Amino acid sequence: MKKVLFIFVLCLLCSFSSICFAYPNEKNGFRNFYWGESLQEVQVSNEVYDLKYKSYDKGFNSVYYVGTLKNPYVSGHLVNNINFIFWNNKLYSIYITFAEEKYSSILDSMKISFGYPRVENDKYYWDGEQTSMILGRQKGQFGMIFMANPYLSDEARKGGAIKG
C-alpha cells in the first residue's frame, strides 16, 4: 500500500512540475511550424513563401533563413518577415519583427493568450518547457517576438561551443 501511495504522490508531483513551468496555451512551435522540423519541411509549407538564406551564426553553429508569411498578421497586427533558425537541420527558433507602434497592443494580446510574463530589462519572457518566448524592441526601429525550443537552443549553444 505504501508503494502505491508513493508512486501516486510521485506522479502527482511530476504533473504539478509540468504545470508550474509551462505558461497557459504553450505551443510546440509557431502556427504550423514545429520545433525539430527540417529546412525542407519548412520550405514546402504553404504558410511561408520567398524563403531565403540569410546568414550563419558561428556561436550557435546555426543557419538563418528569412521568409514572408502568407498570413502576415499576429494578434491582428501586420508583421514583417519571419526568421527561421536551424541547428543540425532542426528548427529551434523563430523570430518575427513588426512596427514598433504595435508593441503595446501585441504585448496586451500575448498577456491575454499566454498569461503575465516575467519582465527583465524592458523585455517580456514567457518560459515554457516546449517554447520560450521573448517580446522586446529596438526603440525607434521595430518590435520583435522571439520564440525558441529551450532544449534545442541549449544543444545549439553546445554545438557552437564545440565547433569553436
PDB file of C-alpha atoms in Angstrom, residues 10-86:
ATOM      1  CA  LEU A  10       5.400  10.942  -7.298  1.00  0.00           C
ATOM      2  CA  CYS A  11       3.122  11.068 -10.353  1.00  0.00           C
ATOM      3  CA  LEU A  12       1.168  13.915  -8.806  1.00  0.00           C
ATOM      4  CA  LEU A  13       4.337  15.920  -8.137  1.00  0.00           C
ATOM      5  CA  CYS A  14       5.561  15.340 -11.692  1.00  0.00           C
ATOM      6  CA  SER A  15       2.280  16.600 -13.105  1.00  0.00           C
ATOM      7  CA  PHE A  16       2.482  19.735 -10.935  1.00  0.00           C
ATOM      8  CA  SER A  17       6.013  20.491 -12.094  1.00  0.00           C
ATOM      9  CA  SER A  18       4.947  20.490 -15.735  1.00  0.00           C
ATOM     10  CA  ILE A  19       2.045  22.780 -14.892  1.00  0.00           C
ATOM     11  CA  CYS A  20       4.267  25.174 -12.969  1.00  0.00           C
ATOM     12  CA  PHE A  21       6.936  25.503 -15.651  1.00  0.00           C
ATOM     13  CA  ALA A  22       4.623  25.981 -18.610  1.00  0.00           C
ATOM     14  CA  TYR A  23       2.594  29.068 -19.351  1.00  0.00           C
ATOM     15  CA  PRO A  24      -1.062  28.868 -20.445  1.00  0.00           C
ATOM     16  CA  ASN A  25      -1.608  27.850 -24.094  1.00  0.00           C
ATOM     17  CA  GLU A  26       2.048  26.892 -24.594  1.00  0.00           C
ATOM     18  CA  LYS A  27       2.728  25.831 -28.185  1.00  0.00           C
ATOM     19  CA  ASN A  28       5.281  23.477 -29.744  1.00  0.00           C
ATOM     20  CA  GLY A  29       6.378  25.997 -32.343  1.00  0.00           C
ATOM     21  CA  PHE A  30       4.529  28.721 -34.236  1.00  0.00           C
ATOM     22  CA  ARG A  31       1.403  28.100 -36.316  1.00  0.00           C
ATOM     23  CA  ASN A  32       2.224  25.031 -38.466  1.00  0.00           C
ATOM     24  CA  PHE A  33       5.981  25.207 -37.869  1.00  0.00           C
ATOM     25  CA  TYR A  34       7.167  22.798 -35.200  1.00  0.00           C
ATOM     26  CA  TRP A  35      10.434  22.524 -33.287  1.00  0.00           C
ATOM     27  CA  GLY A  36      12.738  19.936 -34.809  1.00  0.00           C
ATOM     28  CA  GLU A  37      11.359  20.214 -38.349  1.00  0.00           C
ATOM     29  CA  SER A  38      13.907  20.227 -41.146  1.00  0.00           C
ATOM     30  CA  LEU A  39      14.560  23.105 -43.523  1.00  0.00           C
ATOM     31  CA  GLN A  40      12.952  21.029 -46.264  1.00  0.00           C
ATOM     32  CA  GLU A  41       9.739  20.638 -44.229  1.00  0.00           C
ATOM     33  CA  VAL A  42       9.588  24.378 -43.637  1.00  0.00           C
ATOM     34  CA  GLN A  43      10.273  25.107 -47.326  1.00  0.00           C
ATOM     35  CA  VAL A  44       7.298  23.030 -48.505  1.00  0.00           C
ATOM     36  CA  SER A  45       4.915  24.626 -46.004  1.00  0.00           C
ATOM     37  CA  ASN A  46       2.110  26.640 -47.530  1.00  0.00           C
ATOM     38  CA  GLU A  47       2.372  29.120 -44.612  1.00  0.00           C
ATOM     39  CA  VAL A  48       5.526  30.841 -45.880  1.00  0.00           C
ATOM     40  CA  TYR A  49       6.964  31.953 -49.207  1.00  0.00           C
ATOM     41  CA  ASP A  50      10.104  33.594 -50.520  1.00  0.00           C
ATOM     42  CA  LEU A  51      12.290  31.687 -48.022  1.00  0.00           C
ATOM     43  CA  LYS A  52      15.952  32.657 -48.492  1.00  0.00           C
ATOM     44  CA  TYR A  53      19.273  32.038 -46.783  1.00  0.00           C
ATOM     45  CA  LYS A  54      20.183  34.975 -44.542  1.00  0.00           C
ATOM     46  CA  SER A  55      23.292  34.153 -42.501  1.00  0.00           C
ATOM     47  CA  TYR A  56      25.331  31.720 -40.433  1.00  0.00           C
ATOM     48  CA  ASP A  57      25.828  32.087 -36.660  1.00  0.00           C
ATOM     49  CA  LYS A  58      29.141  30.584 -35.616  1.00  0.00           C
ATOM     50  CA  GLY A  59      28.337  30.860 -31.885  1.00  0.00           C
ATOM     51  CA  PHE A  60      25.363  28.519 -32.244  1.00  0.00           C
ATOM     52  CA  ASN A  61      26.558  26.707 -35.379  1.00  0.00           C
ATOM     53  CA  SER A  62      23.184  27.713 -36.809  1.00  0.00           C
ATOM     54  CA  VAL A  63      21.789  28.822 -40.145  1.00  0.00           C
ATOM     55  CA  TYR A  64      19.264  31.659 -40.510  1.00  0.00           C
ATOM     56  CA  TYR A  65      16.594  31.851 -43.209  1.00  0.00           C
ATOM     57  CA  VAL A  66      14.110  34.669 -43.765  1.00  0.00           C
ATOM     58  CA  GLY A  67      10.721  34.478 -45.436  1.00  0.00           C
ATOM     59  CA  THR A  68       7.317  36.081 -45.678  1.00  0.00           C
ATOM     60  CA  LEU A  69       4.212  34.722 -44.006  1.00  0.00           C
ATOM     61  CA  LYS A  70       1.232  34.174 -46.298  1.00  0.00           C
ATOM     62  CA  ASN A  71      -0.932  35.313 -43.382  1.00  0.00           C
ATOM     63  CA  PRO A  72       1.239  38.203 -42.144  1.00  0.00           C
ATOM     64  CA  TYR A  73      -0.907  39.026 -39.095  1.00  0.00           C
ATOM     65  CA  VAL A  74      -0.120  38.162 -35.488  1.00  0.00           C
ATOM     66  CA  SER A  75      -2.728  39.158 -32.913  1.00  0.00           C
ATOM     67  CA  GLY A  76      -4.430  41.150 -35.664  1.00  0.00           C
ATOM     68  CA  HIS A  77      -1.312  43.187 -36.445  1.00  0.00           C
ATOM     69  CA  LEU A  78       0.721  43.180 -39.634  1.00  0.00           C
ATOM     70  CA  VAL A  79       4.208  41.766 -39.056  1.00  0.00           C
ATOM     71  CA  ASN A  80       7.328  41.970 -41.180  1.00  0.00           C
ATOM     72  CA  ASN A  81       9.417  38.967 -42.159  1.00  0.00           C
ATOM     73  CA  ILE A  82       9.666  35.713 -40.277  1.00  0.00           C
ATOM     74  CA  ASN A  83      13.127  34.356 -39.476  1.00  0.00           C
ATOM     75  CA  PHE A  84      13.819  30.647 -39.033  1.00  0.00           C
ATOM     76  CA  ILE A  85      16.935  29.406 -37.246  1.00  0.00           C
ATOM     77  CA  PHE A  86      18.175  25.839 -37.746  1.00  0.00           C
TER      78      PHE A  86
END
